[in-house]
């Protein structure tokens, strides 16, 4: 693992290393990021020594559909690493947020390099709020707030995450995606509750029911079950914009 101070983004660093041909498994852990980002290019506030900012390079070389569940597997691995006995109540907000008390603790961003319908490489970015910081939005929470006695360093936490993640990654590579995300019922946020999910121009509403073996979300909508592979999930019903 490469440890760095302030960087633009750990994902940027790992992407450059990928282009240089470094092997699978190289990881970058930074003290802070000036341009940390999440999905849809949202800003991920990354103040010095307040969070875990890490990215790792993978070279799965498997069909895209077999890799699809890996995002969910990563989220579950982070939950299990940070909260092995479920005492903190960490949950996965589909598809890539780690939440507790309905507040965001962490997030995952995965970018892929697809060649001939196969995922040649992927950069997995993981961010976790470890301590409160002025930049932290009101919708966020830190690990220290959940567990005031927690004293683990970012390095120790990253090793726990990677140990948990490597087992699930091996299952995905072996074509056992269902096994890699088998414990989703223990961690899925808002299961059995009313949710809204914006999938491009389509707004789905209904009861969040399950995650299937591919990592897709199953919603019980007004006209029956709907399977969704991507989108922005919010809790509760939502009206269409006028």
Tab-separated table of C-alpha atoms in Angstrom:
chain	number	residue	atom	x	y	z
A	1	UNK	CA	0.000	0.000	0.000
A	2	UNK	CA	1.266	3.470	-0.915
A	3	UNK	CA	0.696	6.089	1.783
A	4	UNK	CA	0.558	9.725	0.691
A	5	UNK	CA	-0.193	13.146	2.149
A	6	UNK	CA	-2.504	15.523	0.300
A	7	UNK	CA	-3.523	14.379	-3.183
A	8	UNK	CA	-6.110	15.481	-5.693
A	9	UNK	CA	-7.835	12.103	-5.461
A	10	UNK	CA	-6.609	8.613	-4.641
A	11	UNK	CA	-8.592	7.395	-7.645
A	12	UNK	CA	-6.608	9.731	-9.896
A	13	UNK	CA	-3.331	8.331	-8.553
A	14	UNK	CA	-4.388	4.705	-8.962
A	15	UNK	CA	-5.694	5.357	-12.458
A	16	UNK	CA	-2.280	6.691	-13.453
A	17	UNK	CA	-0.617	3.639	-11.942
A	18	UNK	CA	-3.014	1.405	-13.863
A	19	UNK	CA	-1.981	3.053	-17.143
A	20	UNK	CA	1.644	2.417	-16.196
A	21	UNK	CA	0.856	-1.296	-15.972
A	22	UNK	CA	1.192	-1.905	-12.234
A	23	UNK	CA	-0.249	-5.211	-11.028
A	24	UNK	CA	-3.605	-5.796	-9.412
A	25	UNK	CA	-3.833	-4.987	-5.719
A	26	UNK	CA	-1.849	-1.758	-5.585
A	27	UNK	CA	-3.589	0.658	-3.234
A	28	UNK	CA	-3.180	4.326	-2.329
A	29	UNK	CA	-4.121	5.728	1.082
A	30	UNK	CA	-4.056	9.523	1.458
A	31	UNK	CA	-4.191	11.844	4.473
A	32	UNK	CA	-6.440	14.270	2.552
A	33	UNK	CA	-7.830	14.954	-0.914
A	34	UNK	CA	-8.339	18.296	-2.620
A	35	UNK	CA	-10.692	16.883	-5.275
A	36	UNK	CA	-12.306	13.870	-3.685
A	37	UNK	CA	-15.468	12.861	-5.478
A	38	UNK	CA	-18.386	10.503	-5.309
A	39	UNK	CA	-21.051	9.435	-7.766
A	40	UNK	CA	-22.174	11.964	-10.377
A	41	UNK	CA	-19.006	13.988	-9.638
A	42	UNK	CA	-20.320	15.085	-6.252
A	43	UNK	CA	-17.691	16.534	-3.932
A	44	UNK	CA	-16.419	14.194	-1.217
A	45	UNK	CA	-15.072	16.418	1.555
A	46	UNK	CA	-11.675	15.017	2.500
A	47	UNK	CA	-10.084	17.113	5.271
A	48	UNK	CA	-6.723	16.100	6.688
A	49	UNK	CA	-6.753	13.268	9.217
A	50	UNK	CA	-10.550	13.212	9.473
A	51	UNK	CA	-11.316	10.322	7.179
A	52	UNK	CA	-10.187	7.264	5.316
A	53	UNK	CA	-9.446	8.003	1.650
A	54	UNK	CA	-8.284	4.979	-0.277
A	55	UNK	CA	-8.379	3.459	-3.752
A	56	UNK	CA	-7.262	0.065	-5.015
A	57	UNK	CA	-6.629	-1.315	-8.501
A	58	UNK	CA	-8.215	-4.575	-9.645
A	59	UNK	CA	-7.785	-6.437	-12.930
A	60	UNK	CA	-10.677	-8.929	-12.937
A	61	UNK	CA	-10.846	-9.676	-16.692
A	62	UNK	CA	-14.377	-11.084	-16.467
A	63	UNK	CA	-17.594	-10.301	-18.379
A	64	UNK	CA	-19.337	-7.088	-17.358
A	65	UNK	CA	-22.449	-8.880	-16.121
A	66	UNK	CA	-20.386	-11.044	-13.744
A	67	UNK	CA	-18.727	-7.942	-12.269
A	68	UNK	CA	-22.007	-6.101	-11.709
A	69	UNK	CA	-22.533	-7.347	-8.149
A	70	UNK	CA	-19.073	-6.276	-7.020
A	71	UNK	CA	-20.224	-2.785	-6.039
A	72	UNK	CA	-22.699	-4.304	-3.577
A	73	UNK	CA	-20.071	-6.784	-2.398
A	74	UNK	CA	-17.723	-3.887	-1.667
A	75	UNK	CA	-20.337	-2.064	0.387
A	76	UNK	CA	-21.093	-5.178	2.396
A	77	UNK	CA	-17.386	-5.794	2.949
A	78	UNK	CA	-16.958	-2.270	4.342
A	79	UNK	CA	-19.944	-2.735	6.666
A	80	UNK	CA	-18.566	-6.036	7.952
A	81	UNK	CA	-15.057	-4.651	8.441
A	82	UNK	CA	-16.179	-1.573	10.379
A	83	UNK	CA	-19.019	-3.245	12.256
A	84	UNK	CA	-18.291	-6.984	12.510
A	85	UNK	CA	-20.821	-7.655	15.278
A	86	UNK	CA	-23.440	-5.245	13.864
A	87	UNK	CA	-23.403	-3.277	17.124
A	88	UNK	CA	-23.038	0.045	15.262
A	89	UNK	CA	-25.969	-0.664	12.976
A	90	UNK	CA	-24.105	0.029	9.742
A	91	UNK	CA	-26.184	-0.544	6.627
A	92	UNK	CA	-25.724	-0.397	2.880
A	93	UNK	CA	-27.865	2.171	1.144
A	94	UNK	CA	-28.078	0.733	-2.354
A	95	UNK	CA	-25.991	0.934	-4.379
A	96	UNK	CA	-22.891	2.418	-2.746
A	97	UNK	CA	-23.406	4.373	0.479
A	98	UNK	CA	-22.654	3.219	4.014
A	99	UNK	CA	-25.175	4.679	6.449
A	100	UNK	CA	-25.916	4.642	10.168
A	101	UNK	CA	-28.803	6.345	11.961
A	102	UNK	CA	-29.975	7.368	8.483
A	103	UNK	CA	-26.784	9.453	8.051
A	104	UNK	CA	-23.947	8.854	5.606
A	105	UNK	CA	-20.791	7.326	7.049
A	106	UNK	CA	-19.016	6.381	3.848
A	107	UNK	CA	-19.223	5.895	0.134
A	108	UNK	CA	-17.841	3.757	-2.655
A	109	UNK	CA	-17.041	4.719	-6.218
A	110	UNK	CA	-15.967	2.165	-8.812
A	111	UNK	CA	-14.773	3.093	-12.286
A	112	UNK	CA	-14.142	0.391	-14.853
A	113	UNK	CA	-12.133	-0.064	-18.023
A	114	UNK	CA	-14.267	-2.264	-20.286
A	115	UNK	CA	-12.741	-3.976	-23.312
A	116	UNK	CA	-14.674	-6.363	-25.536
A	117	UNK	CA	-17.519	-6.611	-22.991
A	118	UNK	CA	-15.076	-7.601	-20.241
A	119	UNK	CA	-13.935	-5.579	-17.236
A	120	UNK	CA	-10.211	-5.367	-17.894
A	121	UNK	CA	-9.575	-3.228	-14.826
A	122	UNK	CA	-11.385	-1.365	-12.100
A	123	UNK	CA	-10.444	1.315	-9.611
A	124	UNK	CA	-12.312	0.995	-6.328
A	125	UNK	CA	-12.474	4.162	-4.248
A	126	UNK	CA	-13.555	3.996	-0.603
A	127	UNK	CA	-14.174	6.964	1.664
A	128	UNK	CA	-15.170	6.784	5.322
A	129	UNK	CA	-15.714	9.613	7.816
A	130	UNK	CA	-13.553	8.699	10.801
A	131	UNK	CA	-13.827	11.864	12.901
A	132	UNK	CA	-16.099	14.938	12.876
A	133	UNK	CA	-14.861	17.890	10.841
A	134	UNK	CA	-16.254	21.363	10.069
A	135	UNK	CA	-16.619	20.381	6.404
A	136	UNK	CA	-18.871	17.446	7.245
A	137	UNK	CA	-22.447	18.059	6.039
A	138	UNK	CA	-25.394	17.647	8.407
A	139	UNK	CA	-26.414	14.521	6.540
A	140	UNK	CA	-23.157	12.770	7.478
A	141	UNK	CA	-21.822	10.991	10.553
A	142	UNK	CA	-18.368	9.785	11.588
A	143	UNK	CA	-17.149	6.500	13.018
A	144	UNK	CA	-16.000	8.287	16.171
A	145	UNK	CA	-19.523	9.599	16.749
A	146	UNK	CA	-20.857	6.060	16.498
A	147	UNK	CA	-18.109	4.554	18.630
A	148	UNK	CA	-16.335	7.165	20.794
A	149	UNK	CA	-13.838	4.590	22.054
A	150	UNK	CA	-12.701	3.625	18.557
A	151	UNK	CA	-8.956	4.155	18.207
A	152	UNK	CA	-8.144	2.285	14.996
A	153	UNK	CA	-5.873	4.054	12.519
A	154	UNK	CA	-6.777	4.440	8.827
A	155	UNK	CA	-4.093	1.870	7.965
A	156	UNK	CA	-5.563	-0.719	10.340
A	157	UNK	CA	-9.080	-0.062	9.069
A	158	UNK	CA	-7.998	-0.352	5.427
A	159	UNK	CA	-6.393	-3.723	6.113
A	160	UNK	CA	-9.633	-4.968	7.700
A	161	UNK	CA	-11.637	-3.724	4.717
A	162	UNK	CA	-9.279	-5.332	2.201
A	163	UNK	CA	-9.341	-8.644	4.058
A	164	UNK	CA	-13.128	-8.679	3.965
A	165	UNK	CA	-13.234	-7.461	0.374
A	166	UNK	CA	-10.706	-9.984	-0.966
A	167	UNK	CA	-12.923	-12.899	0.025
A	168	UNK	CA	-15.913	-11.459	-1.812
A	169	UNK	CA	-13.782	-10.510	-4.820
A	170	UNK	CA	-12.601	-14.113	-5.135
A	171	UNK	CA	-16.221	-15.257	-5.195
A	172	UNK	CA	-17.093	-12.775	-7.944
A	173	UNK	CA	-14.116	-13.940	-10.022
A	174	UNK	CA	-15.279	-17.542	-9.571
A	175	UNK	CA	-18.758	-16.712	-10.867
A	176	UNK	CA	-20.328	-16.862	-7.404
A	177	UNK	CA	-21.729	-13.344	-7.226
A	178	UNK	CA	-24.750	-14.532	-5.271
A	179	UNK	CA	-22.468	-15.882	-2.552
A	180	UNK	CA	-20.442	-12.655	-2.536
A	181	UNK	CA	-23.511	-10.645	-1.515
A	182	UNK	CA	-25.403	-13.380	0.353
A	183	UNK	CA	-25.627	-11.432	3.619
A	184	UNK	CA	-27.427	-8.458	2.085
A	185	UNK	CA	-30.591	-9.053	4.204
A	186	UNK	CA	-28.546	-8.224	7.321
A	187	UNK	CA	-27.303	-4.904	5.931
A	188	UNK	CA	-29.763	-3.498	3.374
A	189	UNK	CA	-31.059	-0.097	4.442
A	190	UNK	CA	-34.790	0.664	4.087
A	191	UNK	CA	-35.779	-2.926	3.358
A	192	UNK	CA	-39.574	-3.205	3.474
A	193	UNK	CA	-39.947	0.589	3.437
A	194	UNK	CA	-41.295	2.983	0.848
A	195	UNK	CA	-38.565	4.390	-1.387
A	196	UNK	CA	-38.138	6.386	-4.572
A	197	UNK	CA	-35.471	5.667	-7.136
A	198	UNK	CA	-34.519	7.969	-9.978
A	199	UNK	CA	-33.165	5.912	-12.884
A	200	UNK	CA	-32.311	8.429	-15.587
A	201	UNK	CA	-35.623	9.958	-16.641
A	202	UNK	CA	-37.633	7.228	-14.930
A	203	UNK	CA	-38.849	7.555	-11.342
A	204	UNK	CA	-39.650	4.271	-9.590
A	205	UNK	CA	-41.618	4.278	-6.357
A	206	UNK	CA	-42.662	1.391	-4.153
A	207	UNK	CA	-41.471	-0.900	-1.387
A	208	UNK	CA	-37.827	-1.883	-1.315
A	209	UNK	CA	-37.941	-5.654	-1.358
A	210	UNK	CA	-34.561	-7.270	-2.076
A	211	UNK	CA	-31.262	-7.415	-3.933
A	212	UNK	CA	-30.900	-10.185	-6.519
A	213	UNK	CA	-27.788	-12.245	-7.260
A	214	UNK	CA	-26.530	-9.647	-9.765
A	215	UNK	CA	-26.744	-6.802	-7.251
A	216	UNK	CA	-29.842	-5.277	-8.856
A	217	UNK	CA	-32.539	-3.794	-6.630
A	218	UNK	CA	-36.044	-5.258	-6.580
A	219	UNK	CA	-38.894	-2.862	-5.828
A	220	UNK	CA	-42.529	-3.780	-5.362
A	221	UNK	CA	-44.132	-1.046	-7.445
A	222	UNK	CA	-47.799	-0.216	-8.018
A	223	UNK	CA	-47.896	-2.585	-11.010
A	224	UNK	CA	-45.738	-5.381	-9.617
A	225	UNK	CA	-42.045	-6.079	-9.034
A	226	UNK	CA	-39.488	-3.912	-10.829
A	227	UNK	CA	-35.777	-4.725	-11.120
A	228	UNK	CA	-33.424	-1.746	-11.295
A	229	UNK	CA	-29.692	-1.899	-12.054
A	230	UNK	CA	-28.772	1.733	-11.303
A	231	UNK	CA	-30.230	4.916	-9.932
A	232	UNK	CA	-30.428	7.383	-7.064
A	233	UNK	CA	-32.356	6.068	-4.087
A	234	UNK	CA	-34.185	8.233	-1.551
A	235	UNK	CA	-36.300	7.182	1.378
A	236	UNK	CA	-40.061	7.685	1.136
A	237	UNK	CA	-42.362	8.638	-1.742
A	238	UNK	CA	-41.443	11.437	-4.073
A	239	UNK	CA	-43.561	13.465	-6.453
A	240	UNK	CA	-42.526	13.979	-10.052
A	241	UNK	CA	-41.106	17.409	-10.769
A	242	UNK	CA	-43.650	19.748	-12.310
